[in-house]
CSV table of C-alpha atoms and ligand atoms in Angstrom, one decimal:
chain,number,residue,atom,x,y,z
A,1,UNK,CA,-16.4,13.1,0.6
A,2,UNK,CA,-15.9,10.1,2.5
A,3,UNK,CA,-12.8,9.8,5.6
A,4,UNK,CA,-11.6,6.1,7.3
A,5,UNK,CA,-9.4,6.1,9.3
A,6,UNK,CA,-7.2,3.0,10.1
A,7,UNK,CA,-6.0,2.8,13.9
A,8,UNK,CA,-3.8,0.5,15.7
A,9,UNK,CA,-5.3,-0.6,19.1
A,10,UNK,CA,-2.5,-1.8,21.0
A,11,UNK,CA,0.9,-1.2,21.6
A,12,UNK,CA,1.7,-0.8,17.7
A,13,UNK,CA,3.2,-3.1,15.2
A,14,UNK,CA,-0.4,-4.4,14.7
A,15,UNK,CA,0.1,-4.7,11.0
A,16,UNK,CA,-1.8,-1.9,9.9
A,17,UNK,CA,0.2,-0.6,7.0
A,18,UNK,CA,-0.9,-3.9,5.2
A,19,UNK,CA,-4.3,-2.9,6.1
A,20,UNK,CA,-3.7,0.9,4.7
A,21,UNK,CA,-2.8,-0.9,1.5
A,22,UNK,CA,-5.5,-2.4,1.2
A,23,UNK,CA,-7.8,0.3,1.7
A,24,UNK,CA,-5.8,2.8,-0.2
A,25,UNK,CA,-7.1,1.2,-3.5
A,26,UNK,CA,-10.4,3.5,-2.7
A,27,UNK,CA,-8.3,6.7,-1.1
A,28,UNK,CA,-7.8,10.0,-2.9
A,29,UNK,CA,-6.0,11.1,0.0
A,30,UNK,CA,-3.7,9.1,2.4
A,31,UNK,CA,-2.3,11.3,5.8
A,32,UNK,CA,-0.6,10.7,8.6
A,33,UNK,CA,-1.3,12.4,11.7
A,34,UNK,CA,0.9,11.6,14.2
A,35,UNK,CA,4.5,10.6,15.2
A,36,UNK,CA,7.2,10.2,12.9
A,37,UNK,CA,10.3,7.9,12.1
A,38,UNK,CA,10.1,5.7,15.1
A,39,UNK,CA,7.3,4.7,13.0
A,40,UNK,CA,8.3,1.4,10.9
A,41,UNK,CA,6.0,-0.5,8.2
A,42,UNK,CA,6.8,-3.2,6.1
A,43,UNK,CA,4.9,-3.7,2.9
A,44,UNK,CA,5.2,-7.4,0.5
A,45,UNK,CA,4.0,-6.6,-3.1
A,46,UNK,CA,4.8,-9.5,-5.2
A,47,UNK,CA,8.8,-10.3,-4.7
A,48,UNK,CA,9.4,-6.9,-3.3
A,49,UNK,CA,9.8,-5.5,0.0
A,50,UNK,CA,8.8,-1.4,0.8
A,51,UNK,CA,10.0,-0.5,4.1
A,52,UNK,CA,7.9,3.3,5.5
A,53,UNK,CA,8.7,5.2,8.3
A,54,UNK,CA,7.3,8.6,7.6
A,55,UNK,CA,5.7,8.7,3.9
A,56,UNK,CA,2.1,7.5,4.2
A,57,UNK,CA,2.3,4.2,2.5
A,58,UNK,CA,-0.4,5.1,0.1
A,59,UNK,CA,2.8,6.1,-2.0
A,60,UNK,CA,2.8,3.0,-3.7
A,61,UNK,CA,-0.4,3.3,-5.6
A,62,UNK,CA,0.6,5.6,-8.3
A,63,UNK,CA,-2.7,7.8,-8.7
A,64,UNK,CA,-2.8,8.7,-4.6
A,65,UNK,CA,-2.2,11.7,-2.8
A,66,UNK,CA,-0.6,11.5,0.6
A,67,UNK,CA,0.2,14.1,2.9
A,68,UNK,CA,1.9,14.6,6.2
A,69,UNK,CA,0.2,16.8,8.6
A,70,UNK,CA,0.3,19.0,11.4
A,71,UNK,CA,1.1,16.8,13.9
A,72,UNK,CA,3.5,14.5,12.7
A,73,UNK,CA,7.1,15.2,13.4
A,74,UNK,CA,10.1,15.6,10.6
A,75,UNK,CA,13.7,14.5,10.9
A,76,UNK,CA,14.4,15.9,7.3
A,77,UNK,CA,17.4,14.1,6.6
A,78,UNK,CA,15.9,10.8,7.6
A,79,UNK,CA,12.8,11.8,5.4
A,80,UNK,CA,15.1,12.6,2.1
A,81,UNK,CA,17.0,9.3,2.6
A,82,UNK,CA,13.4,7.2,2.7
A,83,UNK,CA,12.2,8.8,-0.2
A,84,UNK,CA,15.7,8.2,-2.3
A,85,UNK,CA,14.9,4.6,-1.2
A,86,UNK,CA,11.4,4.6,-2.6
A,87,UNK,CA,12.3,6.5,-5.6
A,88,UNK,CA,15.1,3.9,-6.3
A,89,UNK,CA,12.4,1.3,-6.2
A,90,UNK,CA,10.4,3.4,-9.0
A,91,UNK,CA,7.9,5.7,-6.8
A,92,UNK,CA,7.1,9.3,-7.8
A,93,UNK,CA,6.5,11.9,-5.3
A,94,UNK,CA,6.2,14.9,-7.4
A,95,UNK,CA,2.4,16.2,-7.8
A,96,UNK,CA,1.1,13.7,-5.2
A,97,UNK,CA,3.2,14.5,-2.0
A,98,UNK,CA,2.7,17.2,0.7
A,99,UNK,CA,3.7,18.3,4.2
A,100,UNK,CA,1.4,20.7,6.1
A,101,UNK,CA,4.2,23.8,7.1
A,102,UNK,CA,2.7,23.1,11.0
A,103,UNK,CA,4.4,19.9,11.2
A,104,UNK,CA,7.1,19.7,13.8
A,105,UNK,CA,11.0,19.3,12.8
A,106,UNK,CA,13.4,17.2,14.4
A,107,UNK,CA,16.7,18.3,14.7
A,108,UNK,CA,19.9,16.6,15.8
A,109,UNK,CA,19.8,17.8,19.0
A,110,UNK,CA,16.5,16.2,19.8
A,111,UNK,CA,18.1,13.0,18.9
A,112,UNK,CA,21.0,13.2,20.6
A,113,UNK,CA,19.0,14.3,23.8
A,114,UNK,CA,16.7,10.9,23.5
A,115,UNK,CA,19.8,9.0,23.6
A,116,UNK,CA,21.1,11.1,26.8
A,117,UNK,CA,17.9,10.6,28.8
A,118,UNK,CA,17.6,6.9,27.6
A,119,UNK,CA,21.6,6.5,28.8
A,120,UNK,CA,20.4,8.5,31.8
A,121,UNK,CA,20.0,5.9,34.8
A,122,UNK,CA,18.5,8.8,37.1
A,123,UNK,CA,15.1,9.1,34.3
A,124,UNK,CA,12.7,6.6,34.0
A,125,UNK,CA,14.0,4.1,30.8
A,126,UNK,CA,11.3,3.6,28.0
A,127,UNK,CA,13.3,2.1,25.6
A,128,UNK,CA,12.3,4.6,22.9
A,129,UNK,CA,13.5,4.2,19.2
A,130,UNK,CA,15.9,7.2,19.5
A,131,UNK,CA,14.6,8.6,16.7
A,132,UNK,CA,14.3,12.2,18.8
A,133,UNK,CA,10.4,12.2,19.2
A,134,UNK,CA,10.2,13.2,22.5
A,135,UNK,CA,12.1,15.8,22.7
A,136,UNK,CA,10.6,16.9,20.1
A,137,UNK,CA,7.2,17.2,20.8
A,138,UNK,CA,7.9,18.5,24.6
A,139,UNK,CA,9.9,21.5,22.5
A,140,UNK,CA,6.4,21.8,20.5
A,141,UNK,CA,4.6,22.2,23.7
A,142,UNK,CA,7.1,24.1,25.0
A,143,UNK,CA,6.8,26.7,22.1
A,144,UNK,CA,10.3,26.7,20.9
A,145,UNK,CA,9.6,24.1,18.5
A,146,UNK,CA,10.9,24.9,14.5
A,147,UNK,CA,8.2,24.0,12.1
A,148,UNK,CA,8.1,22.6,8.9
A,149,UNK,CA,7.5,26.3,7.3
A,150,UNK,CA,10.0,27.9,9.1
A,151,UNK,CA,12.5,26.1,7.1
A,152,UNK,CA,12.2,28.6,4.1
A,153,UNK,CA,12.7,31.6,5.9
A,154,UNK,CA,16.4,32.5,6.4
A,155,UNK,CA,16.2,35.2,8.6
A,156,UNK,CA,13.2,33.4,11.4
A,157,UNK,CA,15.0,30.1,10.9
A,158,UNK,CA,17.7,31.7,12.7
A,159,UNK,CA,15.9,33.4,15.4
A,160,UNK,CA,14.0,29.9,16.3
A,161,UNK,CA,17.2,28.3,15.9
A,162,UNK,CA,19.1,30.9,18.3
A,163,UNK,CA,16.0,30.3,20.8
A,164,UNK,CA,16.1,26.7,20.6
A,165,UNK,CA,20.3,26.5,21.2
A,166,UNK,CA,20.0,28.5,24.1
A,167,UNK,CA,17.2,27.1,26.1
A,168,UNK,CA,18.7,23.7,25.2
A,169,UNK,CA,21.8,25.4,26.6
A,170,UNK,CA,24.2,24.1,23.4
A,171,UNK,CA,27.0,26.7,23.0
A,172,UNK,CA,25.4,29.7,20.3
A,173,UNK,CA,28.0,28.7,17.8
A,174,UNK,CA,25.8,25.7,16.9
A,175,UNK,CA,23.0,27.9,14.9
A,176,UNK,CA,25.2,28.3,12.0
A,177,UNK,CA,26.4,24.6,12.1
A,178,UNK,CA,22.7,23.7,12.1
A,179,UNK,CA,21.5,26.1,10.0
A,180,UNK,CA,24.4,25.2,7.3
A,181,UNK,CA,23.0,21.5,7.7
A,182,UNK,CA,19.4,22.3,7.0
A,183,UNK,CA,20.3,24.1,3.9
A,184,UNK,CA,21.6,21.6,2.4
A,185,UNK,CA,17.9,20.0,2.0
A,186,UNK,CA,15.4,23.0,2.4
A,187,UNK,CA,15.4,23.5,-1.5
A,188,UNK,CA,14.5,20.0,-2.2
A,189,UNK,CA,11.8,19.8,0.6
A,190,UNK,CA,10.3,23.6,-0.7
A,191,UNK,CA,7.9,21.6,-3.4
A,192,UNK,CA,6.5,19.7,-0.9
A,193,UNK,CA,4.7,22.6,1.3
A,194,UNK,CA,0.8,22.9,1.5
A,195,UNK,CA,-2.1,24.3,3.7
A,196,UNK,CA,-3.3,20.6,4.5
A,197,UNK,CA,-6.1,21.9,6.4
A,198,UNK,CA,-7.4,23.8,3.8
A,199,UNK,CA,-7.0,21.0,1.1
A,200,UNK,CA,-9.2,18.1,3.5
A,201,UNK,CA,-12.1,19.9,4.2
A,202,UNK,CA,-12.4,21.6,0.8
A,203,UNK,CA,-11.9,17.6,-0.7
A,204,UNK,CA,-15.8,17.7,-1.5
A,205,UNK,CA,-15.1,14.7,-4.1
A,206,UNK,CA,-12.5,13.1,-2.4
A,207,UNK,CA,-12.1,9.9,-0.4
A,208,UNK,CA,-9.7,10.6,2.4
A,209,UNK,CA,-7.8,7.7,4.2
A,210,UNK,CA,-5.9,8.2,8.2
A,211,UNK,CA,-2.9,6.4,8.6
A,212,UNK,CA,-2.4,5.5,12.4
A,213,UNK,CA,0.6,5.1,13.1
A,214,UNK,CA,1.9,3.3,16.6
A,215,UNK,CA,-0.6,2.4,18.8
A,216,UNK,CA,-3.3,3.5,21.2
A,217,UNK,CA,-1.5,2.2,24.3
A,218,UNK,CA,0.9,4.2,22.9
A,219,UNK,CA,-0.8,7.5,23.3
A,220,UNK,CA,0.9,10.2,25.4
A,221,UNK,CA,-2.8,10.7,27.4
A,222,UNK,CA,-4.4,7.1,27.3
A,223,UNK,CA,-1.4,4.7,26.9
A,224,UNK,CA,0.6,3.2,29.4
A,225,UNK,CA,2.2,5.9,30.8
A,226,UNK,CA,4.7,7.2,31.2
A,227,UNK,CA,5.8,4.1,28.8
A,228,UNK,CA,4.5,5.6,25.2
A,229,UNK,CA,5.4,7.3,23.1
A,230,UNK,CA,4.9,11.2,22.7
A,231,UNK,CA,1.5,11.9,20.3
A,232,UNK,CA,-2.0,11.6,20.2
A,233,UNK,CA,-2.3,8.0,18.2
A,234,UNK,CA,-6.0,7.6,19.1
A,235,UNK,CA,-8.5,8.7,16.7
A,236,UNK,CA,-8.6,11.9,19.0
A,237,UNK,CA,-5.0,12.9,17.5
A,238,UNK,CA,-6.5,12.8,13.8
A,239,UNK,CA,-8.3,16.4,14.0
A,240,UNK,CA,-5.3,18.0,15.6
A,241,UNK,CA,-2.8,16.2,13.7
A,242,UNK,CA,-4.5,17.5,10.2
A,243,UNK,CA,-7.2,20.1,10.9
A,244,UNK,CA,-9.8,18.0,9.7
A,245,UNK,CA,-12.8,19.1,10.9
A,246,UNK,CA,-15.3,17.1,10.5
A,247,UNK,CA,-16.4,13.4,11.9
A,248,UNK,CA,-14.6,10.5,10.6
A,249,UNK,CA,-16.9,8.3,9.0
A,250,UNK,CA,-15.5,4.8,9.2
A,251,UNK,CA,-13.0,4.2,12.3
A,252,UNK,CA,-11.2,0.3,11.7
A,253,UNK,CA,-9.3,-0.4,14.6
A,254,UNK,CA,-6.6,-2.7,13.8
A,255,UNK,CA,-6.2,-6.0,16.4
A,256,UNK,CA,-3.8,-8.7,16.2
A,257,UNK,CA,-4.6,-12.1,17.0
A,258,UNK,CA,-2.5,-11.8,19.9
A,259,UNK,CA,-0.5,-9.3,21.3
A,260,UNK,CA,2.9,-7.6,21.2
A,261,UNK,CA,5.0,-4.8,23.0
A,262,UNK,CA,8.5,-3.5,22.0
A,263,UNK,CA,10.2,-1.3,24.9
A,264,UNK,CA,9.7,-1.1,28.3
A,265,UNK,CA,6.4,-0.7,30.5
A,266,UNK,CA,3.9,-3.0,31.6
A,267,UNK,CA,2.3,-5.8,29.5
A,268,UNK,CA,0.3,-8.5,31.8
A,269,UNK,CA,-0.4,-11.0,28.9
A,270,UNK,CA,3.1,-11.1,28.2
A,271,UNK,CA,4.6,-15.2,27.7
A,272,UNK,CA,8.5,-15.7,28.7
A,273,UNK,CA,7.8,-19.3,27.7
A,274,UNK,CA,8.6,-21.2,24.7
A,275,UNK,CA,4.8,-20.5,23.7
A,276,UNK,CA,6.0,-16.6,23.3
A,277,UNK,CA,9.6,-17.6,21.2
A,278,UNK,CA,6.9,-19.4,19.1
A,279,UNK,CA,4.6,-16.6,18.4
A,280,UNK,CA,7.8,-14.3,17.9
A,281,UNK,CA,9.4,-17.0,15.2
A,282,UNK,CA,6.0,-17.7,13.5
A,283,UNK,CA,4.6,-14.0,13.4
A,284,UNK,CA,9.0,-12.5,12.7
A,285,UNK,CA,7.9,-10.2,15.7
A,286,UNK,CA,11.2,-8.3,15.2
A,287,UNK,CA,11.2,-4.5,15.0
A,288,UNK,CA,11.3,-3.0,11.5
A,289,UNK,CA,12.6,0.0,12.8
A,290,UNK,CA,15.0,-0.9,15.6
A,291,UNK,CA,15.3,-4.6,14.4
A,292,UNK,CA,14.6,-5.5,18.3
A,293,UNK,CA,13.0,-8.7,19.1
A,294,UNK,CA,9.3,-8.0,20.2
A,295,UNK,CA,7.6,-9.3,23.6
A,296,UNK,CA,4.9,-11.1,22.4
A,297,UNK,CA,1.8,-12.4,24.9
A,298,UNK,CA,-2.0,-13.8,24.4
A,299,UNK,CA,-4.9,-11.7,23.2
A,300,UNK,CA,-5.6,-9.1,25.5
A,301,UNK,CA,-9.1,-8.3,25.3
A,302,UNK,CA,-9.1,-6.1,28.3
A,303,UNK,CA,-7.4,-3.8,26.6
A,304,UNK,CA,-8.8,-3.8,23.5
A,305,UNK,CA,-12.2,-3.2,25.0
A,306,UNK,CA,-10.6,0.1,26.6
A,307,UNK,CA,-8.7,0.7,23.1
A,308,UNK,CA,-12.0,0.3,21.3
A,309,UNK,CA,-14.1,2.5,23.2
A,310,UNK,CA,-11.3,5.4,23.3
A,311,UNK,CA,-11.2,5.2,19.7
A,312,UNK,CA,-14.9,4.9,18.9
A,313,UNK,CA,-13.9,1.9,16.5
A,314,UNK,CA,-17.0,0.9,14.3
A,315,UNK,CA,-15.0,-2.0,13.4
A,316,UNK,CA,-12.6,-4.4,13.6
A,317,UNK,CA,-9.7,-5.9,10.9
A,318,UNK,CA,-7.9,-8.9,13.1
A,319,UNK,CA,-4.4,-9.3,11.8
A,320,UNK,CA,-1.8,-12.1,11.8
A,321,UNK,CA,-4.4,-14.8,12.3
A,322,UNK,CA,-2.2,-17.3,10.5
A,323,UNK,CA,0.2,-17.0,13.1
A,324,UNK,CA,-1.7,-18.8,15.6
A,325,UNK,CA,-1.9,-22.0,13.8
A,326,UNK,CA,-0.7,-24.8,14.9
A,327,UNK,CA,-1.6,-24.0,18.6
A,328,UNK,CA,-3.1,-26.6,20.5
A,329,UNK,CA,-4.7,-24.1,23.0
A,330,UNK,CA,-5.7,-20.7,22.9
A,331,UNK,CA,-5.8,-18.1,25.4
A,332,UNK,CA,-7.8,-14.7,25.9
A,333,UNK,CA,-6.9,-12.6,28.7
A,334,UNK,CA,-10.7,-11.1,29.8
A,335,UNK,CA,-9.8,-9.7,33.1
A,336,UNK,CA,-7.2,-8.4,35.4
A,337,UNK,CA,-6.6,-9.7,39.1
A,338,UNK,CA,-5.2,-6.5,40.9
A,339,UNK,CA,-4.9,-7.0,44.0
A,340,UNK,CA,-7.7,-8.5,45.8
A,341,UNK,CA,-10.2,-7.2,42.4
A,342,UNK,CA,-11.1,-8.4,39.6
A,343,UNK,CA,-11.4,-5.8,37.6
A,344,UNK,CA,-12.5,-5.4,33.3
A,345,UNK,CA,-11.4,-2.1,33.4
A,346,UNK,CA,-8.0,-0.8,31.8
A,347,UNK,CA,-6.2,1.0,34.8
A,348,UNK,CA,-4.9,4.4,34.5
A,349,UNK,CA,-1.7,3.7,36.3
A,350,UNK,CA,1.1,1.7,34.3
A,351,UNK,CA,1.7,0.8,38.3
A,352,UNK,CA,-1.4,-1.2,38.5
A,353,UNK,CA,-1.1,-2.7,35.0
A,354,UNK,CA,2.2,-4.0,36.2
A,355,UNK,CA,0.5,-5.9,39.2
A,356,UNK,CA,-2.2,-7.2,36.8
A,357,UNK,CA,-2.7,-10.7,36.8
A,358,UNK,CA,-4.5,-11.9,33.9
A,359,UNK,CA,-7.6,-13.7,33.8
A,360,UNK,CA,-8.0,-16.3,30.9
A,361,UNK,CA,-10.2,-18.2,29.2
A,362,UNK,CA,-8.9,-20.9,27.0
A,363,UNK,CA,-10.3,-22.1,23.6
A,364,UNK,CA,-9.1,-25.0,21.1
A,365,UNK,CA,-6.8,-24.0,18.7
A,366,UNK,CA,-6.5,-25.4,14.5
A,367,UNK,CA,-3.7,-26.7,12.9
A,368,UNK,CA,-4.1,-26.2,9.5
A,369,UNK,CA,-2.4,-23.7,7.2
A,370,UNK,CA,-5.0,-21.0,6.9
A,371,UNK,CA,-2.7,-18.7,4.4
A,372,UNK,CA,-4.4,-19.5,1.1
A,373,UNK,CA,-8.2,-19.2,2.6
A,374,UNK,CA,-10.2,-16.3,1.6
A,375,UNK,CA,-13.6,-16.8,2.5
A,376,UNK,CA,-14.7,-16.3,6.1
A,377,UNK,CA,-16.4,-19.7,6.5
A,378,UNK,CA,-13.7,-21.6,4.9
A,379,UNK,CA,-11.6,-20.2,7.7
A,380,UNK,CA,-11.4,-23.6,10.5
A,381,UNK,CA,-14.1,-23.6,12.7
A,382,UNK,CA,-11.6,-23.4,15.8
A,383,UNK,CA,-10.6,-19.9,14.2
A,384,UNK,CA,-13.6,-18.8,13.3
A,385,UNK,CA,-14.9,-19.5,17.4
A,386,UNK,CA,-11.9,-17.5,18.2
A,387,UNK,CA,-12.7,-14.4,16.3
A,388,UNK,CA,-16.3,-14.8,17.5
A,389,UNK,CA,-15.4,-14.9,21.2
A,390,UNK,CA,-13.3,-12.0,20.6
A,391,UNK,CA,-16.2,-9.9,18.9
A,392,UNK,CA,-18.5,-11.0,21.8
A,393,UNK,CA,-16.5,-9.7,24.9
A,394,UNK,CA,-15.5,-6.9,22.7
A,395,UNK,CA,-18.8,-5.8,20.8
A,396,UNK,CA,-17.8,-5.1,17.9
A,397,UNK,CA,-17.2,-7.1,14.4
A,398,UNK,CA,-14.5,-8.6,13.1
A,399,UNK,CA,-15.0,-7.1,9.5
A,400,UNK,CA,-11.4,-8.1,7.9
A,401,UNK,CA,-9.3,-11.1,8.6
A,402,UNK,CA,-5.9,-11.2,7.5
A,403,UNK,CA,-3.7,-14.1,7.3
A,404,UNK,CA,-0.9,-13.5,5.5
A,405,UNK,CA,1.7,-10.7,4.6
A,406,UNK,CA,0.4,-10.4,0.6
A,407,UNK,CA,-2.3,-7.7,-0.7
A,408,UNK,CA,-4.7,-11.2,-1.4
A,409,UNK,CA,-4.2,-12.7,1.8
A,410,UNK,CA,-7.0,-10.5,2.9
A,411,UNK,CA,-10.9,-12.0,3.8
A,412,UNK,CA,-13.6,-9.2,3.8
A,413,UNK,CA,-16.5,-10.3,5.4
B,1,IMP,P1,9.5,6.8,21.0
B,1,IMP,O1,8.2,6.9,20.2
B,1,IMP,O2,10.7,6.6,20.2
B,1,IMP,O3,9.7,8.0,21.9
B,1,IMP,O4,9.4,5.5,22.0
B,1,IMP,C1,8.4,5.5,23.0
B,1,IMP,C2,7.8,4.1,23.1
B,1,IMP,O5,7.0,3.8,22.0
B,1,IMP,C3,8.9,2.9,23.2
B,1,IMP,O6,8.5,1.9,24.0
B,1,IMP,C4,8.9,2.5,21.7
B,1,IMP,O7,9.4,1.1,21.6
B,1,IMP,C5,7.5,2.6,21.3
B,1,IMP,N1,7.3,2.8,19.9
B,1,IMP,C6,7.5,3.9,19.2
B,1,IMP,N2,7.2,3.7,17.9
B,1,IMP,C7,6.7,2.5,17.8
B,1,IMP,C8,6.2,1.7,16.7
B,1,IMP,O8,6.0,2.1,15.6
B,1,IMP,N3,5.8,0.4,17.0
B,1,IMP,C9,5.9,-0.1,18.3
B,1,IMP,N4,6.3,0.6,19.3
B,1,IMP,C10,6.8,1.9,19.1
């Protein structure tokens, strides 16, 4: 058995599906293990476009196997319409697609309570997706969560659905309305349940393959909070999101040449300049699952220290590198002024993030079009400086370079 797991180590959106496809090719097994439909990643293969949210993008390699696990939350409906779409484009599911019955369900009311506390001026606004993942989760924690195996029992589904309604204090008369809705799509969802735990760790001969999804300054406990979102998306969220229980072998933490941030909270390399228009024009830093435009800043390296060491990275695949060209000058953000310190540590408080003032160092940038390059040292030598700064404030290596949207547009070094 071997088990990678593929991590994003910022504030999401740092490519990593493409980087998932790549490394699928030599997967059994692709899981997610955290979040759910506020997840959005776009995949290019040849002329045509696969949009995910919650099927592990694996999917499109015929022989894989990919599973949702325990930690990962379900809007069913939302679920049944993705996989029409990717069925529609020619994907199978049956045989090769499984949902651990501990996974969490999100129901209408958890979206609709999202949107409420997002209206609500009174609450703190994080600019969520309003895809329900809050709510759901705190109703996990909370114990009066429905799980993904409670949907094919009748007669509990009804008593965790009375439960639910009344502590969410929705008139009782909405259990039968709800129930009637998640009828209509247990019996097409039934094929799908499996024991993941059991069918990791007994995968002696199997290569298994963790799909991040978000970011880790997106996790609930080391992200910028309050402003994340509401899992574990550090590699700390992979054994209780699938009940794997053994070490991961290969971490790849997924860093983008520079950084991005959609939503609200603290980002101190963020550009309001025409520098940042640029970066979001050149790299189309636009939401795939909200469509919003992205804030985009310079390389944070601050924070990607602190996202590195949380995750226990071994290594690094840099993203979106050919986004940068055409930059005369380069920055890297390598401390924070807060107050009267300079500090190199990540602060706790989103409070003291905000305050940050960012230290920089600036390197030349290239020009040329890097998108047809795949060998590291044909890469311009202003690049390749900029990746080796990176690894040396960092300490870790750069070991995959992408610099372009296509499966071949991929150096391994
Ligand atoms: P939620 O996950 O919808 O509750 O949103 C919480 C925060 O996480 C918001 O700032 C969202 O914009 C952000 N967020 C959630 N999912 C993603 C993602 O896949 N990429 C980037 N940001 C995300």
């Amino acid at each position: 058995m071997s088990s990678t797991a593929v991590l994003g180590c910022a504030w999401g959106d740092e490519a990593k599906a493409k980087i998932v496809d790549v490394l699928a090719k030599d997967a059994d097994y692709v899981v997610r293990f955290q979040g759910g439909n506020n997840a959005g990643h776009t995949i290019k293969l040849k002329d045509k476009k696969f949009v995910f949210h919650l099927v592990p993008s694996g999917i499109l390699y015929p022989g894989k196997t990919c599973l949702i696990g325990s930690g990962v939350v379900i809007d069913p409906f939302q679920l049944l319409a993705e996989m029409d779409g990717l069925k529609a484009q020619g994907i199978s599911f049956e045989n090769r697609f499984f949902i651990d019955p501990r996974a969490q369900i999100v129901l209408p009311l958890h979206c609709e309570l999202d949107g409420k506390a997002e209206a609500d001026s009174k609450q703190t606004n994080i600019g969520t997706t309003k895809r329900g993942i809050g709510p759901c989760y705190s109703d996990a924690i909370a114990r009066y969560g429905i799980r993904f195996g409670d949907l094919f029992d009748k007669k509990y589904l009804t008593e965790r659905l009375e439960n639910i309604i009344r502590y969410h204090n929705y008139p009782i008369s909405d259990v039968s309305i709800v129930l009637e809705k998640l009828e209509q799509v247990t019996e097409q969802l039934r094929p799908f349940l499996k024991q993941i735990p059991y069918l990791l760790n007994e995968a002696d001969d199997k290569n298994i393959l963790f799909e991040g999804a978000q970011g880790t300054l997106l996790d609930v406990t080391f992200g910028t909070y309050p402003f994340v979102t509401s899992s574990h998306t550090s590699s700390g969220g992979i054994a209780i999101g699938t009940g794997f229980g053994k070490k991961v072998d290969r971490i790849v933490g997924i860093l983008k040449s520079y950084y991005t941030r959609v939503g609200k909270g603290p980002f101190p390399t963020e550009l309001h300049d025409e520098i940042g228009n640029r970066i979001r024009i050149q790299g189309n830093e636009f939401g795939s699952t909200t469509g919003r435009p992205r804030r985009c800043g310079w390389f944070d390296a601050v924070a990607a220290k602190y996202t590195s060491m949380i995750n226990g990275i071994d290594e690094i695949a840099f993203t979106l590198l050919d986004v940068l060209s055409g930059f005369d000058t380069l920055k890297i953000c390598t401390a924070y002024k807060i107050g009267d310190i300079i500090t190199n540590e990540f602060p706790h408080s989103a409070k003291d993030l905000e305050q940050a003032i960012p230290q920089y160092i600036e390197l030349p940038g290239w020009n040329d079009d890097i998108t047809g390059i795949t060998e590291y040292n044909k890469l311009p030598i202003n690049a390749q400086k900029y990746i080796a700064k990176i690894e040396e404030i960092i300490s870790k290596n750069v070991t995959i370079v992408s610099v372009g949207p296509e499966r071949g547009q991929t150096i391994f070094r």
